[in-house]
Structures are given as structure tokens and as C-alpha cells.
Amino acid sequence: MTQLKDKIVLITGGAMGIGAATAKLLSEAGATVIVTDINAEAGQRIADAITDNNATAQFKLLDTTSEEQWSTLIDECISEYGGLDVLINNAGIFRAKPIESTSLADWHQVMDTNVDSVFLGLKHGVRAIKQRAQENQAGYGGSIVNVASISAQSGTPCALAYTASKAAVTHMTKSAAMEFCALGYNIRVNAVLPGMVQTPMLDTLIKEMARLGAFGIQDPEQLEQVAASMHPIGRFAEPLEIARGILFLASDDSSYMTGSELIIDGGYIAR
Ligand code: NAI
């Protein structure tokens, strides 16, 4: 695979789950991958696994909710790599709570991580991508991929903040796409909307939803089966199946796509 040959990619939340699978796949497609996360140990392991596989990666610590950290990291990307070609805004959290017991602090925690992070990624990331995209006016330029969710298009009990945050991400994707076209930046912005994916986040989600009886089921194993069957394909996704969609949006293969939503959900939304 060579779709991302000579491309510099930064991914947030790259230490596990979808982010880790994406970092590995994009490196196999030829990219130099800057793996970032708040979990330094796990993030470094992913960067090491990529370099052990004869590809190029570096781990950098980034709490995506910190504007100061974004600013510093993007300065480093410009001085070390001459900028970025691709940014994957993947870091996110899920918290299960009924509306009535959700505190304002709970609400802000989800919004900070899932919405503020994407805003900060767009704001600071574009500085680094613009630099390389404008040098490459003859080519297809840069790409930003925001990881949203089927929750952007469907309701979920006990997940008000999460669903609202993911709907915000798809709308931010559209507005950023319009703006960067209007400003002639040569940068595309698209979102991926995964169904439920077999990751550490999903393990926590199933346990929490069962504890709350959010779907009228309190046994985690039974809830897992029911949740899987809500996807017509009959199972959860593997992280690699989402990473493949992210690779498509990151690469020039999707050169005529911007402001759009790639749904990878085993048929969940189509029901
Ligand atoms: P995960 O929980 O398995 O991994 C998330 C990664 O993000 C972790 O490495 C974590 O340390 C990192 N992270 C969390 N907060 C951070 C912060 N403030 N700064 C930097 N890194 C941070 O999650 P998963 O499942 O891989 O999810 C990735 C993205 O995909 C999220 O945006 C999530 O909302 C979305 N998604 C996941 C689905 C699923 O079923 N697993 C379904 C639909 C969307």
C-alpha cells in the first residue's frame, strides 16, 4: 500500500482502539505517523510497534483538551516535519448517565473531550496542514478526518452528552469543510461515523449501560448480544474496519469528498 507515501499524519487518541489500528494502517500505507495520546506508555508501544514493522512513527504526548499543548505540538510538527498533510481527530470518551443525574461537570467532561478537542485540532492543525497543502496546489492537498459516531444520527438512552457531542462533530466537519474551500486552503474535512466497535471504550460502555439498565437489560453478556444484533451485519466492527475508512478519507482516493460523512456501521443507521 502506498496511498500515503511521503505524507505526515497526526492522530489523536492513537494509543488504543480505533486510533491504534488507524495509526498502524496509515503507516503501512507509507505515512510518517505522529501518534498522540494522554496515555504515554500505551502510545509509545504503538509507535514502537510501527517502527518495528519498518515504518515510521513517533509518539508525542497530547491532551487534546489543552490549547497550550496543541499549540506547542503543532509548532513542533512544523519545525520537525515542515507541517502536516493529515490530521485525524479521533480521541473521544463515552460516559453513561441518565439525564437527571448528569451533573454540569459530567456534561462538560464529555463536551471538552469530544467537541473542544476537535475545535482545537481544527484551529491549530490547520496551521500545519495549510503550510504543506499550499506548497502542493497542483495536488489534492491536505485532509482532516473527524471521528464521530452513529450517535450523531440516532438517539441513545443515558448518553445525552455523548450523542450531542458527536452530532456537533459532524456539523463542525461541514462548516470547516466549507470554510477551508472558501479560503482556498486546499484542505478537505470529512467525518467517519462508526457503529459499535470492539475497543476498550465499548467494553466500558456495555458494562455501564447494563449497570444502568439503559436498554432494560442488566446482564452485560446479554446486552452485548442485543447490541451486536442492532447492527444488521450481526456483530460489532473490528477497529481495522473503521481504520480502512479513515485511510480512504485521509488519502487522495477521496479527493472529491469534503464535508461528508462516511458511515461504517454494519447497517445500523439503515434499519
Ligand atoms: P478507546 O477508549 O478505546 O480509545 C480512546 C483513546 O483516546 C485512548 O487511547 C485514550 O487514552 C485517548 N484519549 C481519551 N481522552 C483523551 C484526551 N483528552 N487527549 C488525548 N487522548 C485521549 O476509544 P475508541 O473506541 O477507540 O474510540 C475512538 C473514537 O471513536 C472516539 O472518538 C469514539 O467516540 C469513537 N467511536 C467509538 C465507537 C466504539 O464503539 N468504540 C463507536 C463510534 C465512535
mmCIF file of N, CA and C in Angstrom, residues 26-134:
data_model
loop_
_atom_site.group_PDB
_atom_site.id
_atom_site.type_symbol
_atom_site.label_atom_id
_atom_site.label_comp_id
_atom_site.label_asym_id
_atom_site.label_seq_id
_atom_site.Cartn_x
_atom_site.Cartn_y
_atom_site.Cartn_z
ATOM 1 N N LEU A 26 -2.237 3.377 8.591
ATOM 2 C CA LEU A 26 -1.744 4.529 7.821
ATOM 3 C C LEU A 26 -0.225 4.445 7.638
ATOM 4 N N SER A 27 0.464 3.890 8.637
ATOM 5 C CA SER A 27 1.918 3.723 8.485
ATOM 6 C C SER A 27 2.212 2.672 7.413
ATOM 7 N N GLU A 28 1.377 1.632 7.363
ATOM 8 C CA GLU A 28 1.570 0.603 6.322
ATOM 9 C C GLU A 28 1.313 1.184 4.930
ATOM 10 N N ALA A 29 0.509 2.265 4.883
ATOM 11 C CA ALA A 29 0.222 2.916 3.597
ATOM 12 C C ALA A 29 1.287 3.958 3.260
ATOM 13 N N GLY A 30 2.371 4.006 4.049
ATOM 14 C CA GLY A 30 3.518 4.841 3.689
ATOM 15 C C GLY A 30 3.668 6.129 4.472
ATOM 16 N N ALA A 31 2.701 6.415 5.370
ATOM 17 C CA ALA A 31 2.767 7.690 6.102
ATOM 18 C C ALA A 31 3.785 7.639 7.241
ATOM 19 N N THR A 32 4.330 8.813 7.558
ATOM 20 C CA THR A 32 5.023 9.007 8.829
ATOM 21 C C THR A 32 3.927 9.385 9.821
ATOM 22 N N VAL A 33 3.772 8.599 10.889
ATOM 23 C CA VAL A 33 2.632 8.810 11.786
ATOM 24 C C VAL A 33 3.090 9.366 13.132
ATOM 25 N N ILE A 34 2.519 10.497 13.499
ATOM 26 C CA ILE A 34 2.753 11.068 14.826
ATOM 27 C C ILE A 34 1.580 10.599 15.691
ATOM 28 N N VAL A 35 1.896 9.640 16.557
ATOM 29 C CA VAL A 35 0.873 9.048 17.426
ATOM 30 C C VAL A 35 0.801 9.905 18.682
ATOM 31 N N THR A 36 -0.383 10.415 19.007
ATOM 32 C CA THR A 36 -0.507 11.224 20.228
ATOM 33 C C THR A 36 -1.595 10.632 21.123
ATOM 34 N N ASP A 37 -1.441 10.876 22.428
ATOM 35 C CA ASP A 37 -2.435 10.377 23.398
ATOM 36 C C ASP A 37 -2.083 10.963 24.775
ATOM 37 N N ILE A 38 -3.018 10.815 25.738
ATOM 38 C CA ILE A 38 -2.682 11.143 27.127
ATOM 39 C C ILE A 38 -2.016 9.945 27.808
ATOM 40 N N ASN A 39 -2.175 8.762 27.227
ATOM 41 C CA ASN A 39 -1.587 7.545 27.784
ATOM 42 C C ASN A 39 -0.233 7.314 27.107
ATOM 43 N N ALA A 40 0.829 7.817 27.773
ATOM 44 C CA ALA A 40 2.158 7.817 27.136
ATOM 45 C C ALA A 40 2.686 6.396 26.941
ATOM 46 N N GLU A 41 2.449 5.537 27.936
ATOM 47 C CA GLU A 41 3.010 4.183 27.860
ATOM 48 C C GLU A 41 2.406 3.410 26.679
ATOM 49 N N ALA A 42 1.079 3.421 26.608
ATOM 50 C CA ALA A 42 0.406 2.682 25.527
ATOM 51 C C ALA A 42 0.683 3.344 24.173
ATOM 52 N N GLY A 43 0.763 4.664 24.157
ATOM 53 C CA GLY A 43 1.024 5.381 22.901
ATOM 54 C C GLY A 43 2.420 5.070 22.371
ATOM 55 N N GLN A 44 3.399 5.036 23.287
ATOM 56 C CA GLN A 44 4.775 4.717 22.888
ATOM 57 C C GLN A 44 4.847 3.293 22.337
ATOM 58 N N ARG A 45 4.060 2.382 22.963
ATOM 59 C CA ARG A 45 4.040 0.986 22.476
ATOM 60 C C ARG A 45 3.562 0.918 21.024
ATOM 61 N N ILE A 46 2.547 1.724 20.686
ATOM 62 C CA ILE A 46 2.035 1.701 19.306
ATOM 63 C C ILE A 46 3.097 2.263 18.352
ATOM 64 N N ALA A 47 3.739 3.374 18.745
ATOM 65 C CA ALA A 47 4.789 3.947 17.883
ATOM 66 C C ALA A 47 5.927 2.940 17.706
ATOM 67 N N ASP A 48 6.301 2.240 18.789
ATOM 68 C CA ASP A 48 7.374 1.233 18.692
ATOM 69 C C ASP A 48 6.964 0.079 17.776
ATOM 70 N N ALA A 49 5.709 -0.346 17.897
ATOM 71 C CA ALA A 49 5.233 -1.463 17.046
ATOM 72 C C ALA A 49 5.308 -1.059 15.574
ATOM 73 N N ILE A 50 5.015 0.200 15.300
ATOM 74 C CA ILE A 50 5.072 0.677 13.897
ATOM 75 C C ILE A 50 6.522 0.682 13.401
ATOM 76 N N THR A 51 7.426 1.194 14.235
ATOM 77 C CA THR A 51 8.828 1.240 13.775
ATOM 78 C C THR A 51 9.410 -0.179 13.665
ATOM 79 N N ASP A 52 8.975 -1.088 14.574
ATOM 80 C CA ASP A 52 9.425 -2.490 14.466
ATOM 81 C C ASP A 52 8.961 -3.118 13.155
ATOM 82 N N ASN A 53 7.903 -2.559 12.602
ATOM 83 C CA ASN A 53 7.342 -3.066 11.344
ATOM 84 C C ASN A 53 7.946 -2.336 10.138
ATOM 85 N N ASN A 54 9.092 -1.692 10.372
ATOM 86 C CA ASN A 54 9.826 -0.985 9.304
ATOM 87 C C ASN A 54 9.077 0.209 8.714
ATOM 88 N N ALA A 55 8.179 0.800 9.496
ATOM 89 C CA ALA A 55 7.515 2.028 9.058
ATOM 90 C C ALA A 55 7.966 3.140 10.015
ATOM 91 N N THR A 56 7.430 4.356 9.799
ATOM 92 C CA THR A 56 7.946 5.493 10.570
ATOM 93 C C THR A 56 6.865 6.069 11.474
ATOM 94 N N ALA A 57 7.200 6.198 12.774
ATOM 95 C CA ALA A 57 6.252 6.777 13.729
ATOM 96 C C ALA A 57 7.004 7.390 14.892
ATOM 97 N N GLN A 58 6.322 8.313 15.545
ATOM 98 C CA GLN A 58 6.881 8.947 16.737
ATOM 99 C C GLN A 58 5.716 9.149 17.695
ATOM 100 N N PHE A 59 5.957 8.936 18.999
ATOM 101 C CA PHE A 59 4.889 9.230 19.971
ATOM 102 C C PHE A 59 5.104 10.611 20.565
ATOM 103 N N LYS A 60 4.009 11.376 20.677
ATOM 104 C CA LYS A 60 4.065 12.654 21.383
ATOM 105 C C LYS A 60 2.858 12.754 22.304
ATOM 106 N N LEU A 61 3.116 13.238 23.515
ATOM 107 C CA LEU A 61 2.039 13.388 24.498
ATOM 108 C C LEU A 61 1.134 14.553 24.091
ATOM 109 N N LEU A 62 -0.170 14.308 24.063
ATOM 110 C CA LEU A 62 -1.116 15.405 23.786
ATOM 111 C C LEU A 62 -2.433 15.131 24.485
ATOM 112 N N ASP A 63 -2.786 16.018 25.421
ATOM 113 C CA ASP A 63 -4.142 16.039 25.947
ATOM 114 C C ASP A 63 -4.911 16.974 25.022
ATOM 115 N N THR A 64 -5.829 16.399 24.259
ATOM 116 C CA THR A 64 -6.490 17.173 23.197
ATOM 117 C C THR A 64 -7.374 18.299 23.735
ATOM 118 N N THR A 65 -7.627 18.299 25.050
ATOM 119 C CA THR A 65 -8.457 19.378 25.610
ATOM 120 C C THR A 65 -7.618 20.610 25.963
ATOM 121 N N SER A 66 -6.292 20.507 25.811
ATOM 122 C CA SER A 66 -5.419 21.613 26.210
ATOM 123 C C SER A 66 -4.963 22.435 24.996
ATOM 124 N N GLU A 67 -5.382 23.676 24.932
ATOM 125 C CA GLU A 67 -4.979 24.525 23.796
ATOM 126 C C GLU A 67 -3.467 24.761 23.810
ATOM 127 N N GLU A 68 -2.932 24.896 25.015
ATOM 128 C CA GLU A 68 -1.485 25.129 25.122
ATOM 129 C C GLU A 68 -0.704 23.945 24.531
ATOM 130 N N GLN A 69 -1.145 22.726 24.857
ATOM 131 C CA GLN A 69 -0.439 21.549 24.337
ATOM 132 C C GLN A 69 -0.583 21.431 22.816
ATOM 133 N N TRP A 70 -1.769 21.738 22.292
ATOM 134 C CA TRP A 70 -1.963 21.717 20.830
ATOM 135 C C TRP A 70 -0.995 22.697 20.165
ATOM 136 N N SER A 71 -0.934 23.909 20.725
ATOM 137 C CA SER A 71 -0.120 24.952 20.119
ATOM 138 C C SER A 71 1.355 24.535 20.069
ATOM 139 N N THR A 72 1.853 24.005 21.195
ATOM 140 C CA THR A 72 3.252 23.570 21.262
ATOM 141 C C THR A 72 3.519 22.428 20.287
ATOM 142 N N LEU A 73 2.603 21.452 20.290
ATOM 143 C CA LEU A 73 2.805 20.273 19.436
ATOM 144 C C LEU A 73 2.803 20.653 17.950
ATOM 145 N N ILE A 74 1.903 21.530 17.570
ATOM 146 C CA ILE A 74 1.831 21.925 16.155
ATOM 147 C C ILE A 74 3.095 22.702 15.756
ATOM 148 N N ASP A 75 3.594 23.538 16.666
ATOM 149 C CA ASP A 75 4.879 24.216 16.392
ATOM 150 C C ASP A 75 5.977 23.176 16.143
ATOM 151 N N GLU A 76 5.983 22.121 16.973
ATOM 152 C CA GLU A 76 6.998 21.059 16.814
ATOM 153 C C GLU A 76 6.835 20.360 15.468
ATOM 154 N N CYS A 77 5.594 20.087 15.074
ATOM 155 C CA CYS A 77 5.354 19.397 13.790
ATOM 156 C C CYS A 77 5.853 20.253 12.631
ATOM 157 N N ILE A 78 5.677 21.572 12.752
ATOM 158 C CA ILE A 78 6.134 22.465 11.679
ATOM 159 C C ILE A 78 7.663 22.485 11.645
ATOM 160 N N SER A 79 8.292 22.586 12.826
ATOM 161 C CA SER A 79 9.760 22.674 12.794
ATOM 162 C C SER A 79 10.407 21.328 12.462
ATOM 163 N N GLU A 80 9.794 20.209 12.910
ATOM 164 C CA GLU A 80 10.433 18.899 12.667
ATOM 165 C C GLU A 80 10.073 18.298 11.306
ATOM 166 N N TYR A 81 8.842 18.553 10.847
ATOM 167 C CA TYR A 81 8.377 17.880 9.614
ATOM 168 C C TYR A 81 7.978 18.857 8.507
ATOM 169 N N GLY A 82 8.049 20.155 8.771
ATOM 170 C CA GLY A 82 7.594 21.128 7.766
ATOM 171 C C GLY A 82 6.081 21.213 7.696
ATOM 172 N N GLY A 83 5.389 20.668 8.706
ATOM 173 C CA GLY A 83 3.919 20.738 8.750
ATOM 174 C C GLY A 83 3.301 19.356 8.726
ATOM 175 N N LEU A 84 2.017 19.308 8.413
ATOM 176 C CA LEU A 84 1.271 18.039 8.370
ATOM 177 C C LEU A 84 0.498 17.957 7.052
ATOM 178 N N ASP A 85 0.210 16.730 6.613
ATOM 179 C CA ASP A 85 -0.693 16.530 5.471
ATOM 180 C C ASP A 85 -2.070 16.079 5.940
ATOM 181 N N VAL A 86 -2.076 15.344 7.040
ATOM 182 C CA VAL A 86 -3.329 14.728 7.502
ATOM 183 C C VAL A 86 -3.436 14.850 9.014
ATOM 184 N N LEU A 87 -4.633 15.196 9.483
ATOM 185 C CA LEU A 87 -4.928 15.187 10.926
ATOM 186 C C LEU A 87 -6.138 14.297 11.153
ATOM 187 N N ILE A 88 -6.009 13.346 12.068
ATOM 188 C CA ILE A 88 -7.153 12.501 12.438
ATOM 189 C C ILE A 88 -7.566 12.879 13.861
ATOM 190 N N ASN A 89 -8.711 13.538 13.998
ATOM 191 C CA ASN A 89 -9.247 13.887 15.320
ATOM 192 C C ASN A 89 -10.064 12.693 15.816
ATOM 193 N N ASN A 90 -9.384 11.805 16.537
ATOM 194 C CA ASN A 90 -10.019 10.535 16.939
ATOM 195 C C ASN A 90 -10.322 10.454 18.433
ATOM 196 N N ALA A 91 -9.522 11.118 19.285
ATOM 197 C CA ALA A 91 -9.685 10.964 20.739
ATOM 198 C C ALA A 91 -11.118 11.284 21.155
ATOM 199 N N GLY A 92 -11.664 10.461 22.019
ATOM 200 C CA GLY A 92 -13.027 10.708 22.498
ATOM 201 C C GLY A 92 -13.308 9.862 23.725
ATOM 202 N N ILE A 93 -14.337 10.241 24.472
ATOM 203 C CA ILE A 93 -14.746 9.450 25.635
ATOM 204 C C ILE A 93 -16.260 9.235 25.601
ATOM 205 N N PHE A 94 -16.692 8.161 26.258
ATOM 206 C CA PHE A 94 -18.121 7.881 26.412
ATOM 207 C C PHE A 94 -18.430 7.846 27.901
ATOM 208 N N ARG A 95 -19.498 8.482 28.320
ATOM 209 C CA ARG A 95 -19.939 8.396 29.714
ATOM 210 C C ARG A 95 -21.425 8.086 29.716
ATOM 211 N N ALA A 96 -21.830 7.044 30.464
ATOM 212 C CA ALA A 96 -23.246 6.670 30.539
ATOM 213 C C ALA A 96 -23.857 7.230 31.815
ATOM 214 N N LYS A 97 -24.913 8.024 31.673
ATOM 215 C CA LYS A 97 -25.642 8.542 32.839
ATOM 216 C C LYS A 97 -27.033 8.968 32.406
ATOM 217 N N PRO A 98 -28.046 8.717 33.252
ATOM 218 C CA PRO A 98 -29.361 9.286 32.940
ATOM 219 C C PRO A 98 -29.284 10.812 33.005
ATOM 220 N N ILE A 99 -30.144 11.460 32.251
ATOM 221 C CA ILE A 99 -30.119 12.931 32.182
ATOM 222 C C ILE A 99 -30.232 13.558 33.577
ATOM 223 N N GLU A 100 -31.160 13.023 34.390
ATOM 224 C CA GLU A 100 -31.419 13.671 35.686
ATOM 225 C C GLU A 100 -30.249 13.601 36.656
ATOM 226 N N SER A 101 -29.376 12.611 36.489
ATOM 227 C CA SER A 101 -28.226 12.557 37.404
ATOM 228 C C SER A 101 -26.922 13.012 36.735
ATOM 229 N N THR A 102 -27.037 13.571 35.536
ATOM 230 C CA THR A 102 -25.844 14.118 34.868
ATOM 231 C C THR A 102 -25.556 15.508 35.440
ATOM 232 N N SER A 103 -24.382 15.660 36.039
ATOM 233 C CA SER A 103 -24.028 16.983 36.564
ATOM 234 C C SER A 103 -23.497 17.834 35.413
ATOM 235 N N LEU A 104 -23.427 19.125 35.654
ATOM 236 C CA LEU A 104 -22.868 20.007 34.633
ATOM 237 C C LEU A 104 -21.401 19.640 34.374
ATOM 238 N N ALA A 105 -20.724 19.198 35.448
ATOM 239 C CA ALA A 105 -19.314 18.780 35.289
ATOM 240 C C ALA A 105 -19.225 17.543 34.391
ATOM 241 N N ASP A 106 -20.178 16.583 34.558
ATOM 242 C CA ASP A 106 -20.189 15.389 33.677
ATOM 243 C C ASP A 106 -20.362 15.823 32.221
ATOM 244 N N TRP A 107 -21.327 16.714 32.023
ATOM 245 C CA TRP A 107 -21.632 17.229 30.666
ATOM 246 C C TRP A 107 -20.383 17.863 30.055
ATOM 247 N N HIS A 108 -19.725 18.732 30.848
ATOM 248 C CA HIS A 108 -18.547 19.430 30.318
ATOM 249 C C HIS A 108 -17.400 18.470 30.034
ATOM 250 N N GLN A 109 -17.280 17.427 30.848
ATOM 251 C CA GLN A 109 -16.178 16.472 30.624
ATOM 252 C C GLN A 109 -16.286 15.850 29.225
ATOM 253 N N VAL A 110 -17.506 15.438 28.867
ATOM 254 C CA VAL A 110 -17.705 14.822 27.544
ATOM 255 C C VAL A 110 -17.537 15.877 26.441
ATOM 256 N N MET A 111 -18.127 17.032 26.650
ATOM 257 C CA MET A 111 -18.027 18.090 25.628
ATOM 258 C C MET A 111 -16.578 18.555 25.440
ATOM 259 N N ASP A 112 -15.850 18.691 26.549
ATOM 260 C CA ASP A 112 -14.443 19.112 26.462
ATOM 261 C C ASP A 112 -13.656 18.134 25.589
ATOM 262 N N THR A 113 -13.829 16.829 25.879
ATOM 263 C CA THR A 113 -13.004 15.838 25.177
ATOM 264 C C THR A 113 -13.481 15.626 23.744
ATOM 265 N N ASN A 114 -14.790 15.590 23.542
ATOM 266 C CA ASN A 114 -15.290 15.215 22.208
ATOM 267 C C ASN A 114 -15.513 16.408 21.278
ATOM 268 N N VAL A 115 -15.776 17.570 21.843
ATOM 269 C CA VAL A 115 -16.072 18.730 20.979
ATOM 270 C C VAL A 115 -14.934 19.750 21.016
ATOM 271 N N ASP A 116 -14.538 20.189 22.213
ATOM 272 C CA ASP A 116 -13.453 21.185 22.299
ATOM 273 C C ASP A 116 -12.195 20.657 21.606
ATOM 274 N N SER A 117 -11.926 19.360 21.777
ATOM 275 C CA SER A 117 -10.716 18.765 21.175
ATOM 276 C C SER A 117 -10.732 18.881 19.660
ATOM 277 N N VAL A 118 -11.898 18.652 19.073
ATOM 278 C CA VAL A 118 -11.994 18.734 17.611
ATOM 279 C C VAL A 118 -11.840 20.190 17.164
ATOM 280 N N PHE A 119 -12.453 21.095 17.913
ATOM 281 C CA PHE A 119 -12.271 22.529 17.610
ATOM 282 C C PHE A 119 -10.788 22.899 17.669
ATOM 283 N N LEU A 120 -10.116 22.483 18.746
ATOM 284 C CA LEU A 120 -8.694 22.842 18.900
ATOM 285 C C LEU A 120 -7.838 22.181 17.817
ATOM 286 N N GLY A 121 -8.206 20.943 17.469
ATOM 287 C CA GLY A 121 -7.485 20.246 16.394
ATOM 288 C C GLY A 121 -7.623 20.988 15.083
ATOM 289 N N LEU A 122 -8.851 21.423 14.778
ATOM 290 C CA LEU A 122 -9.075 22.177 13.536
ATOM 291 C C LEU A 122 -8.297 23.489 13.584
ATOM 292 N N LYS A 123 -8.435 24.198 14.703
ATOM 293 C CA LYS A 123 -7.823 25.530 14.818
ATOM 294 C C LYS A 123 -6.299 25.473 14.679
ATOM 295 N N HIS A 124 -5.672 24.559 15.410
ATOM 296 C CA HIS A 124 -4.200 24.530 15.400
ATOM 297 C C HIS A 124 -3.664 23.634 14.286
ATOM 298 N N GLY A 125 -4.361 22.517 14.020
ATOM 299 C CA GLY A 125 -3.898 21.587 12.987
ATOM 300 C C GLY A 125 -3.847 22.251 11.622
ATOM 301 N N VAL A 126 -4.822 23.098 11.349
ATOM 302 C CA VAL A 126 -4.903 23.687 10.013
ATOM 303 C C VAL A 126 -3.671 24.549 9.708
ATOM 304 N N ARG A 127 -3.093 25.091 10.754
ATOM 305 C CA ARG A 127 -1.876 25.907 10.582
ATOM 306 C C ARG A 127 -0.759 25.057 9.955
ATOM 307 N N ALA A 128 -0.619 23.841 10.444
ATOM 308 C CA ALA A 128 0.443 22.955 9.940
ATOM 309 C C ALA A 128 0.078 22.366 8.583
ATOM 310 N N ILE A 129 -1.210 22.088 8.376
ATOM 311 C CA ILE A 129 -1.619 21.450 7.111
ATOM 312 C C ILE A 129 -1.596 22.477 5.978
ATOM 313 N N LYS A 130 -2.018 23.701 6.304
ATOM 314 C CA LYS A 130 -2.054 24.777 5.305
ATOM 315 C C LYS A 130 -0.682 24.947 4.653
ATOM 316 N N GLN A 131 0.328 24.916 5.505
ATOM 317 C CA GLN A 131 1.694 25.113 5.036
ATOM 318 C C GLN A 131 2.048 24.141 3.903
ATOM 319 N N ARG A 132 1.769 22.837 4.151
ATOM 320 C CA ARG A 132 2.131 21.830 3.141
ATOM 321 C C ARG A 132 1.108 21.778 2.005
ATOM 322 N N ALA A 133 -0.180 22.029 2.319
ATOM 323 C CA ALA A 133 -1.226 21.957 1.274
ATOM 324 C C ALA A 133 -1.031 23.069 0.250
ATOM 325 N N GLN A 134 -0.569 24.239 0.706
ATOM 326 C CA GLN A 134 -0.415 25.345 -0.233
ATOM 327 C C GLN A 134 0.811 25.173 -1.117
#
